[in-house]
mmCIF file of C-alpha atoms in Angstrom:
data_model
loop_
_atom_site.group_PDB
_atom_site.id
_atom_site.type_symbol
_atom_site.label_atom_id
_atom_site.label_comp_id
_atom_site.label_asym_id
_atom_site.label_seq_id
_atom_site.Cartn_x
_atom_site.Cartn_y
_atom_site.Cartn_z
ATOM 1 C CA LEU R 1 211.538 258.780 202.908
ATOM 2 C CA GLU R 2 208.522 261.089 204.054
ATOM 3 C CA PRO R 3 205.897 258.739 203.165
ATOM 4 C CA ALA R 4 207.714 255.824 204.677
ATOM 5 C CA ILE R 5 207.790 257.502 208.116
ATOM 6 C CA GLU R 6 204.536 258.644 208.016
ATOM 7 C CA ALA R 7 203.085 255.435 207.301
ATOM 8 C CA GLY R 8 205.132 254.045 209.928
ATOM 9 C CA ARG R 9 207.406 251.892 207.902
ATOM 10 C CA ALA R 10 210.551 253.359 209.154
ATOM 11 C CA ASP R 11 212.554 250.197 208.193
ATOM 12 C CA ILE R 12 213.661 250.678 204.445
ATOM 13 C CA ASP R 13 215.558 248.409 202.063
ATOM 14 C CA ILE R 14 217.873 251.417 201.552
ATOM 15 C CA LEU R 15 219.002 250.340 198.113
ATOM 16 C CA ASP R 16 215.433 250.319 196.886
ATOM 17 C CA GLU R 17 215.063 253.513 198.340
ATOM 18 C CA MET R 18 217.954 255.305 196.822
ATOM 19 C CA ASN R 19 216.912 253.545 193.320
ATOM 20 C CA ILE R 20 213.656 255.720 193.758
ATOM 21 C CA VAL R 21 215.785 258.600 194.728
ATOM 22 C CA THR R 22 218.112 258.763 191.885
ATOM 23 C CA SER R 23 215.656 257.636 189.194
ATOM 24 C CA ASN R 24 213.599 260.763 190.104
ATOM 25 C CA VAL R 25 216.664 263.102 190.388
ATOM 26 C CA ILE R 26 218.465 262.108 186.996
ATOM 27 C CA THR R 27 214.939 262.361 185.078
ATOM 28 C CA ARG R 28 213.793 265.653 186.551
ATOM 29 C CA ALA R 29 217.004 267.519 187.183
ATOM 30 C CA ALA R 30 219.076 266.227 183.927
ATOM 31 C CA PHE R 31 216.056 265.509 181.331
ATOM 32 C CA ASP R 32 213.056 267.598 182.582
ATOM 33 C CA TYR R 33 210.964 264.803 182.745
ATOM 34 C CA VAL R 34 208.843 263.199 185.828
ATOM 35 C CA LEU R 35 209.026 259.213 185.590
ATOM 36 C CA THR R 36 205.641 257.143 186.378
ATOM 37 C CA ASP R 37 205.872 254.816 188.755
ATOM 38 C CA GLU R 38 205.318 252.147 185.908
ATOM 39 C CA GLU R 39 208.169 253.404 183.894
ATOM 40 C CA ARG R 40 210.637 253.680 186.926
ATOM 41 C CA GLU R 41 209.967 249.794 187.652
ATOM 42 C CA ARG R 42 210.378 248.925 184.100
ATOM 43 C CA THR R 43 213.632 250.882 183.709
ATOM 44 C CA LEU R 44 215.079 249.147 186.847
ATOM 45 C CA ARG R 45 214.364 245.603 185.445
ATOM 46 C CA ASN R 46 215.813 246.834 182.106
ATOM 47 C CA LEU R 47 218.943 247.765 183.648
ATOM 48 C CA GLU R 48 219.106 244.850 185.730
ATOM 49 C CA THR R 49 218.556 242.378 182.460
ATOM 50 C CA CYS R 50 221.138 244.454 180.278
ATOM 51 C CA TRP R 51 223.909 244.469 183.090
ATOM 52 C CA GLU R 52 223.568 240.701 183.889
ATOM 53 C CA GLU R 53 223.130 239.420 179.965
ATOM 54 C CA PHE R 54 225.614 241.919 178.499
ATOM 55 C CA GLY R 55 227.779 241.975 181.285
ATOM 56 C CA VAL R 56 227.961 238.859 183.471
ATOM 57 C CA LYS R 57 227.034 236.381 180.641
ATOM 58 C CA ALA R 58 228.413 238.005 177.602
ATOM 59 C CA GLY R 59 231.428 235.354 177.461
ATOM 60 C CA THR R 60 229.082 232.606 177.354
ATOM 61 C CA ASN R 61 225.729 233.412 175.457
ATOM 62 C CA PRO R 62 226.253 233.376 171.922
ATOM 63 C CA PRO R 63 223.820 236.259 170.618
ATOM 64 C CA PRO R 64 220.714 236.037 169.646
ATOM 65 C CA LEU R 65 220.512 232.302 170.057
ATOM 66 C CA PHE R 66 219.828 232.232 173.921
ATOM 67 C CA PRO R 67 216.482 233.494 175.282
ATOM 68 C CA GLY R 68 218.546 235.810 177.844
ATOM 69 C CA VAL R 69 220.064 237.635 175.115
ATOM 70 C CA ARG R 70 216.750 238.302 173.464
ATOM 71 C CA ASN R 71 215.538 239.891 176.751
ATOM 72 C CA ALA R 72 218.273 241.981 176.972
ATOM 73 C CA GLN R 73 217.807 243.076 173.465
ATOM 74 C CA ARG R 74 214.587 244.040 174.335
ATOM 75 C CA ALA R 75 215.145 245.725 177.530
ATOM 76 C CA ALA R 76 217.886 247.877 175.697
ATOM 77 C CA ALA R 77 215.262 248.911 173.075
ATOM 78 C CA GLU R 78 212.873 249.915 175.990
ATOM 79 C CA MET R 79 216.148 251.561 177.400
ATOM 80 C CA TYR R 80 216.308 253.266 174.137
ATOM 81 C CA ASP R 81 212.345 254.130 173.682
ATOM 82 C CA LEU R 82 212.221 255.934 177.055
ATOM 83 C CA CYS R 83 215.342 258.315 176.510
ATOM 84 C CA ARG R 84 213.440 259.062 173.043
ATOM 85 C CA THR R 85 210.307 259.939 174.955
ATOM 86 C CA MET R 86 211.832 261.960 177.289
ATOM 87 C CA LEU R 87 213.533 263.990 174.265
ATOM 88 C CA GLU R 88 210.299 264.463 172.471
ATOM 89 C CA SER R 89 208.494 265.305 175.742
ATOM 90 C CA TYR R 90 211.111 268.145 175.989
ATOM 91 C CA ARG R 91 210.883 269.331 172.414
ATOM 92 C CA ALA R 92 207.180 269.670 172.569
ATOM 93 C CA LYS R 93 207.115 271.890 175.576
ATOM 94 C CA ASP R 94 206.634 275.818 175.198
ATOM 95 C CA HIS R 95 209.781 277.984 174.664
ATOM 96 C CA LEU R 96 209.240 279.624 177.922
ATOM 97 C CA ASP R 97 208.773 276.431 179.797
ATOM 98 C CA LYS R 98 212.160 275.135 178.462
ATOM 99 C CA SER R 99 215.274 274.977 181.202
ATOM 100 C CA PRO R 100 218.688 276.141 179.166
ATOM 101 C CA HIS R 101 220.833 274.818 182.307
ATOM 102 C CA LYS R 102 219.749 271.419 182.092
ATOM 103 C CA LEU R 103 221.299 268.621 179.976
ATOM 104 C CA ILE R 104 218.398 267.767 178.098
ATOM 105 C CA HIS R 105 218.393 271.084 176.702
ATOM 106 C CA LEU R 106 222.096 270.882 175.906
ATOM 107 C CA ILE R 107 221.620 267.632 174.068
ATOM 108 C CA SER R 108 218.576 268.792 172.318
ATOM 109 C CA GLU R 109 219.919 271.907 170.714
ATOM 110 C CA ASP R 110 223.639 270.651 169.934
ATOM 111 C CA ASP R 111 224.030 270.471 166.182
ATOM 112 C CA GLU R 112 227.491 268.538 166.675
ATOM 113 C CA TYR R 113 225.319 265.407 166.862
ATOM 114 C CA VAL R 114 224.647 263.325 163.959
ATOM 115 C CA ASP R 115 221.094 262.766 164.375
ATOM 116 C CA ASP R 116 218.780 262.009 167.127
ATOM 117 C CA GLY R 117 219.607 258.311 167.805
ATOM 118 C CA GLU R 118 223.324 259.752 168.562
ATOM 119 C CA ARG R 119 221.406 262.156 171.006
ATOM 120 C CA ILE R 120 219.726 259.531 172.508
ATOM 121 C CA ARG R 121 222.641 256.598 173.267
ATOM 122 C CA ASP R 122 224.423 259.804 174.711
ATOM 123 C CA MET R 123 221.224 259.976 177.122
ATOM 124 C CA ILE R 124 221.218 256.275 177.895
ATOM 125 C CA ALA R 125 224.904 256.767 179.390
ATOM 126 C CA TYR R 126 223.785 259.586 181.603
ATOM 127 C CA VAL R 127 221.047 257.409 182.738
ATOM 128 C CA ILE R 128 223.396 254.508 183.503
ATOM 129 C CA ALA R 129 225.386 256.707 185.193
ATOM 130 C CA GLY R 130 223.036 258.920 187.174
ATOM 131 C CA PHE R 131 220.601 255.920 188.263
ATOM 132 C CA ASP R 132 221.684 252.559 189.671
ATOM 133 C CA THR R 133 225.253 252.955 189.836
ATOM 134 C CA THR R 134 224.646 256.084 192.084
ATOM 135 C CA ALA R 135 222.230 254.454 194.133
ATOM 136 C CA ASN R 136 224.425 251.700 195.077
ATOM 137 C CA THR R 137 226.869 254.546 196.104
ATOM 138 C CA LEU R 138 224.482 256.304 198.012
ATOM 139 C CA ALA R 139 223.220 253.197 199.645
ATOM 140 C CA PHE R 140 226.671 252.028 200.801
ATOM 141 C CA ALA R 141 227.437 255.376 201.964
ATOM 142 C CA LEU R 142 224.169 255.697 204.138
ATOM 143 C CA LEU R 143 225.106 252.304 205.489
ATOM 144 C CA GLU R 144 228.522 253.106 206.490
ATOM 145 C CA MET R 145 227.362 256.306 208.496
ATOM 146 C CA ALA R 146 224.188 254.232 209.986
ATOM 147 C CA LYS R 147 227.187 252.130 211.631
ATOM 148 C CA ARG R 148 229.053 255.141 212.872
ATOM 149 C CA PRO R 149 226.417 257.419 214.876
ATOM 150 C CA GLU R 150 228.879 259.903 216.031
ATOM 151 C CA GLU R 151 230.437 260.694 212.398
ATOM 152 C CA GLN R 152 226.694 260.755 211.555
ATOM 153 C CA SER R 153 225.979 263.314 213.851
ATOM 154 C CA GLU R 154 229.612 265.107 212.853
ATOM 155 C CA LEU R 155 228.436 265.085 209.393
ATOM 156 C CA ARG R 156 225.092 266.727 210.191
ATOM 157 C CA ARG R 157 226.346 269.539 212.318
ATOM 158 C CA ALA R 158 228.933 270.390 209.386
ATOM 159 C CA LEU R 159 226.136 270.615 206.768
ATOM 160 C CA ARG R 160 224.171 272.639 209.000
ATOM 161 C CA ALA R 161 227.120 275.158 209.995
ATOM 162 C CA SER R 162 227.720 275.306 206.100
ATOM 163 C CA GLU R 163 224.192 276.090 205.425
ATOM 164 C CA SER R 164 224.173 278.479 208.191
ATOM 165 C CA LYS R 165 227.298 280.333 206.443
ATOM 166 C CA GLY R 166 225.080 280.514 203.103
ATOM 167 C CA GLU R 167 227.591 278.111 201.441
ATOM 168 C CA GLU R 168 226.816 275.095 199.266
ATOM 169 C CA VAL R 169 226.101 272.245 201.400
ATOM 170 C CA ARG R 170 227.380 269.853 199.002
ATOM 171 C CA SER R 171 230.941 271.642 198.902
ATOM 172 C CA CYS R 172 231.064 270.771 202.878
ATOM 173 C CA PRO R 173 234.757 269.046 203.121
ATOM 174 C CA ALA R 174 233.373 266.552 205.816
ATOM 175 C CA LEU R 175 230.672 265.623 202.919
ATOM 176 C CA ARG R 176 233.265 265.561 200.342
ATOM 177 C CA ARG R 177 235.730 263.164 202.463
ATOM 178 C CA ILE R 178 232.980 260.635 202.901
ATOM 179 C CA VAL R 179 231.858 260.746 199.467
ATOM 180 C CA ARG R 180 235.395 260.013 198.203
ATOM 181 C CA GLU R 181 235.943 257.161 201.090
ATOM 182 C CA THR R 182 232.446 255.505 199.817
ATOM 183 C CA LEU R 183 233.809 255.584 196.157
ATOM 184 C CA ARG R 184 237.077 253.952 196.904
ATOM 185 C CA MET R 185 235.880 251.159 199.257
ATOM 186 C CA PHE R 186 232.499 250.723 196.864
ATOM 187 C CA PRO R 187 233.373 251.314 193.278
ATOM 188 C CA ALA R 188 230.216 250.681 191.488
ATOM 189 C CA ALA R 189 232.004 249.022 188.658
ATOM 190 C CA ALA R 190 234.300 247.283 190.954
ATOM 191 C CA SER R 191 235.530 244.806 188.483
ATOM 192 C CA GLY R 192 236.974 248.032 186.556
ATOM 193 C CA SER R 193 237.812 248.518 183.255
ATOM 194 C CA VAL R 194 239.219 247.032 179.935
ATOM 195 C CA ARG R 195 241.921 248.796 177.690
ATOM 196 C CA GLU R 196 243.828 247.812 174.673
ATOM 197 C CA LEU R 197 247.357 249.703 175.276
ATOM 198 C CA GLY R 198 248.276 251.850 172.182
ATOM 199 C CA GLU R 199 251.820 251.892 172.693
ATOM 200 C CA ASP R 200 254.565 250.085 175.206
ATOM 201 C CA ILE R 201 254.382 250.718 178.642
ATOM 202 C CA VAL R 202 257.150 250.271 181.366
ATOM 203 C CA LEU R 203 255.822 249.356 184.845
ATOM 204 C CA PRO R 204 256.992 252.107 187.225
ATOM 205 C CA SER R 205 257.876 249.437 189.968
ATOM 206 C CA SER R 206 260.100 247.370 187.561
ATOM 207 C CA GLY R 207 262.948 249.938 186.913
ATOM 208 C CA SER R 208 264.456 251.250 183.843
ATOM 209 C CA GLY R 209 267.335 249.108 183.272
ATOM 210 C CA SER R 210 267.958 245.696 181.778
ATOM 211 C CA GLY R 211 268.723 243.853 185.309
ATOM 212 C CA SER R 212 272.477 245.015 185.639
ATOM 213 C CA GLY R 213 274.191 247.919 187.210
ATOM 214 C CA GLY R 214 270.697 249.548 188.259
ATOM 215 C CA ASP R 215 269.368 250.647 191.572
ATOM 216 C CA SER R 216 267.778 247.314 192.936
ATOM 217 C CA GLY R 217 265.796 249.122 195.851
ATOM 218 C CA SER R 218 267.609 247.332 198.482
ATOM 219 C CA GLY R 219 269.570 250.106 199.953
ATOM 220 C CA GLY R 220 272.791 248.742 198.424
ATOM 221 C CA ASP R 221 272.734 245.072 199.671
ATOM 222 C CA SER R 222 274.870 243.560 197.134
ATOM 223 C CA ASN R 223 273.461 240.037 197.354
ATOM 224 C CA SER R 224 269.795 241.235 196.400
ATOM 225 C CA LYS R 225 268.631 240.908 192.947
ATOM 226 C CA PRO R 226 268.092 243.634 190.568
ATOM 227 C CA LYS R 227 264.887 244.687 189.432
ATOM 228 C CA LYS R 228 263.353 243.111 186.138
ATOM 229 C CA ARG R 229 262.479 245.505 183.092
ATOM 230 C CA VAL R 230 258.800 244.795 182.557
ATOM 231 C CA VAL R 231 257.139 246.191 179.845
ATOM 232 C CA LEU R 232 253.468 245.797 178.829
ATOM 233 C CA PRO R 233 253.392 245.832 174.755
ATOM 234 C CA SER R 234 251.295 247.784 172.629
ATOM 235 C CA GLY R 235 248.507 245.670 171.895
ATOM 236 C CA ALA R 236 247.949 244.276 175.349
ATOM 237 C CA VAL R 237 244.578 243.749 176.746
ATOM 238 C CA VAL R 238 244.696 245.417 180.424
ATOM 239 C CA ILE R 239 242.067 244.799 183.124
ATOM 240 C CA SER R 240 242.199 247.367 185.938
ATOM 241 C CA ASN R 241 239.995 246.105 189.026
ATOM 242 C CA TYR R 242 239.153 248.999 190.880
ATOM 243 C CA TYR R 243 238.129 247.189 193.835
ATOM 244 C CA ALA R 244 241.683 245.569 194.380
ATOM 245 C CA ILE R 245 243.372 248.736 193.360
ATOM 246 C CA GLN R 246 241.922 251.171 195.873
ATOM 247 C CA ARG R 247 242.040 248.463 198.353
ATOM 248 C CA ASP R 248 245.827 248.179 197.881
ATOM 249 C CA GLY R 249 247.562 248.403 201.476
ATOM 250 C CA ASN R 250 251.109 249.721 199.903
ATOM 251 C CA VAL R 251 249.017 252.579 199.421
ATOM 252 C CA TYR R 252 245.977 253.011 201.752
ATOM 253 C CA GLU R 253 246.783 252.305 205.623
ATOM 254 C CA ASP R 254 244.040 249.780 207.071
ATOM 255 C CA PRO R 255 242.255 249.626 203.409
ATOM 256 C CA ASP R 256 239.422 247.790 204.594
ATOM 257 C CA VAL R 257 238.337 250.206 206.907
ATOM 258 C CA PHE R 258 235.902 252.949 206.164
ATOM 259 C CA ARG R 259 238.059 255.845 207.361
ATOM 260 C CA PRO R 260 237.046 259.555 205.428
ATOM 261 C CA GLU R 261 239.621 261.669 207.069
ATOM 262 C CA ARG R 262 242.514 259.848 204.919
ATOM 263 C CA TRP R 263 241.243 262.142 202.708
ATOM 264 C CA GLU R 264 242.418 265.350 204.627
ATOM 265 C CA ASP R 265 245.951 264.970 202.870
ATOM 266 C CA PRO R 266 246.083 262.240 200.336
ATOM 267 C CA THR R 267 249.182 261.165 198.971
ATOM 268 C CA ASP R 268 250.188 261.404 195.429
ATOM 269 C CA ASP R 269 249.800 257.699 195.179
ATOM 270 C CA MET R 270 246.375 257.592 196.928
ATOM 271 C CA LEU R 271 245.249 260.128 194.391
ATOM 272 C CA ARG R 272 246.572 258.078 191.482
ATOM 273 C CA SER R 273 245.262 255.021 192.246
ATOM 274 C CA PHE R 274 241.562 256.586 192.930
ATOM 275 C CA LEU R 275 240.106 255.232 189.487
ATOM 276 C CA THR R 276 236.374 254.555 190.594
ATOM 277 C CA PHE R 277 235.595 256.885 187.357
ATOM 278 C CA ALA R 278 238.517 255.551 185.267
ATOM 279 C CA ALA R 279 240.941 257.998 183.961
ATOM 280 C CA GLY R 280 242.328 259.474 180.883
ATOM 281 C CA GLY R 281 240.307 260.277 177.700
ATOM 282 C CA ARG R 282 237.964 257.488 177.715
ATOM 283 C CA ASN R 283 237.118 257.800 181.470
ATOM 284 C CA CYS R 284 233.248 257.852 182.785
ATOM 285 C CA GLN R 285 231.361 260.307 180.531
ATOM 286 C CA GLY R 286 228.750 260.910 183.220
ATOM 287 C CA GLN R 287 230.881 261.575 186.265
ATOM 288 C CA ALA R 288 230.209 264.780 186.946
ATOM 289 C CA LEU R 289 226.745 264.169 186.882
ATOM 290 C CA ALA R 290 226.939 261.348 189.220
ATOM 291 C CA ASN R 291 229.332 263.524 191.673
ATOM 292 C CA ALA R 292 226.750 266.188 191.532
ATOM 293 C CA GLU R 293 224.102 263.773 192.486
ATOM 294 C CA LEU R 294 225.925 261.958 195.089
ATOM 295 C CA HIS R 295 227.034 265.241 197.051
ATOM 296 C CA GLU R 296 223.095 266.938 196.990
ATOM 297 C CA VAL R 297 221.634 263.697 198.111
ATOM 298 C CA LEU R 298 223.549 262.643 200.348
ATOM 299 C CA ALA R 299 223.842 266.523 202.066
ATOM 300 C CA ARG R 300 219.834 266.353 201.833
ATOM 301 C CA LEU R 301 219.501 262.882 203.594
ATOM 302 C CA CYS R 302 222.242 263.265 206.094
ATOM 303 C CA GLY R 303 221.227 266.648 206.903
ATOM 304 C CA SER R 304 217.341 265.870 207.413
ATOM 305 C CA TYR R 305 217.245 262.294 208.563
ATOM 306 C CA GLU R 306 219.075 259.918 211.086
ATOM 307 C CA PHE R 307 219.880 256.533 210.016
ATOM 308 C CA GLU R 308 220.355 253.315 212.052
ATOM 309 C CA VAL R 309 221.499 249.733 211.250
ATOM 310 C CA VAL R 310 218.685 247.051 211.276
ATOM 311 C CA LYS R 311 220.033 244.506 208.853
ATOM 312 C CA GLU R 312 223.375 244.830 207.563
ATOM 313 C CA GLY R 313 223.102 242.583 204.487
ATOM 314 C CA ARG R 314 225.673 241.688 201.956
ATOM 315 C CA ALA R 315 227.685 243.421 199.128
ATOM 316 C CA GLN R 316 227.121 241.509 196.022
ATOM 317 C CA SER R 317 229.324 241.990 193.036
ATOM 318 C CA LEU R 318 227.977 240.556 189.275
ATOM 319 C CA VAL R 319 228.916 243.417 187.080
ATOM 320 C CA LEU R 320 228.146 246.147 189.537
ATOM 321 C CA TYR R 321 228.840 246.554 193.182
ATOM 322 C CA LYS R 322 225.642 246.856 195.483
ATOM 323 C CA PRO R 323 224.265 246.109 199.055
ATOM 324 C CA MET R 324 221.931 243.523 199.149
ATOM 325 C CA GLY R 325 219.289 242.919 202.123
ATOM 326 C CA THR R 326 220.367 246.175 203.646
ATOM 327 C CA ILE R 327 217.620 247.529 205.993
ATOM 328 C CA LEU R 328 218.031 251.003 207.831
ATOM 329 C CA ARG R 329 215.577 252.662 210.114
ATOM 330 C CA VAL R 330 215.033 256.078 209.564
ATOM 331 C CA SER R 331 213.922 258.942 211.472
ATOM 332 C CA ARG R 332 213.734 262.657 211.228
ATOM 333 C CA ALA R 333 216.730 264.268 212.563
ATOM 334 C CA ALA R 334 216.408 266.451 215.737
ATOM 335 C CA ALA R 335 216.483 270.498 214.747
ATOM 336 C CA ALA R 336 219.671 272.071 215.249
ATOM 337 C CA SER R 337 220.123 273.725 218.954
ATOM 338 C CA THR R 338 219.870 277.396 219.043
#
């Protein structure tokens, strides 16, 4: 942001800016690699192409007949080549220059991988988790803070108070609530996930009886109909729409209102319905990395800068949920008073 402020370009497309930030964070912090501007721009294009062709148009494009699919295959191959370059670059470093605490070191030195192809495919998964998906979430969070100047100021005070106590700012409770509420309202994979059931599932709200003699949930009203037992059979394909689940008015009060304080004392239903990173053994592989990046970047930005809305833009959901055309005005935040 500093170059934009110095150049007098304080009005920025926040999604474009966050794509630059997250690309730098993920490649430097996780892979010990500095992207060139050309590599960054190409990677963003490749991600967009893959999302559109393999995601949005997957059901209508019979591969590899359509040019769009061939373009996506080339984009995926370039993503593979970039991750291979990062892996080879790290291995070429002198032993003393290597960073054992970084993800690239763990991947490079893990002998349980079958080969480098498997290592590179894992790296691609982490790039996806920490790149544009995280940029989308950060952009939404900053838009919500820009719309709420007082909450933005309160967060800044809380972050500075944590820092003055020698605490990690990314562990600041106010920050954690804001990140969680952003993830609830604006899940990057808003359309959710698809799973094939491995066993029969009885819906919790449907009751366990066959429809006679059970508690109908009516408080004893003999005229009401008993609940019907509903079973999703093994082998059924279930689509979980995270956007709908996390805005369920039966679970969240005012579900379409950005209200971080709701996470001060969440109900069990709120915690169970929070599925931004999916759940179970096949949940998001990169969620720990994405969470760390979200908290660290948002803490630094909101602690040092002020944001106000110039143009709100609109939310768009194809494969990923993102704010499009959102322009924020950024300025350096005033120093803390002593």
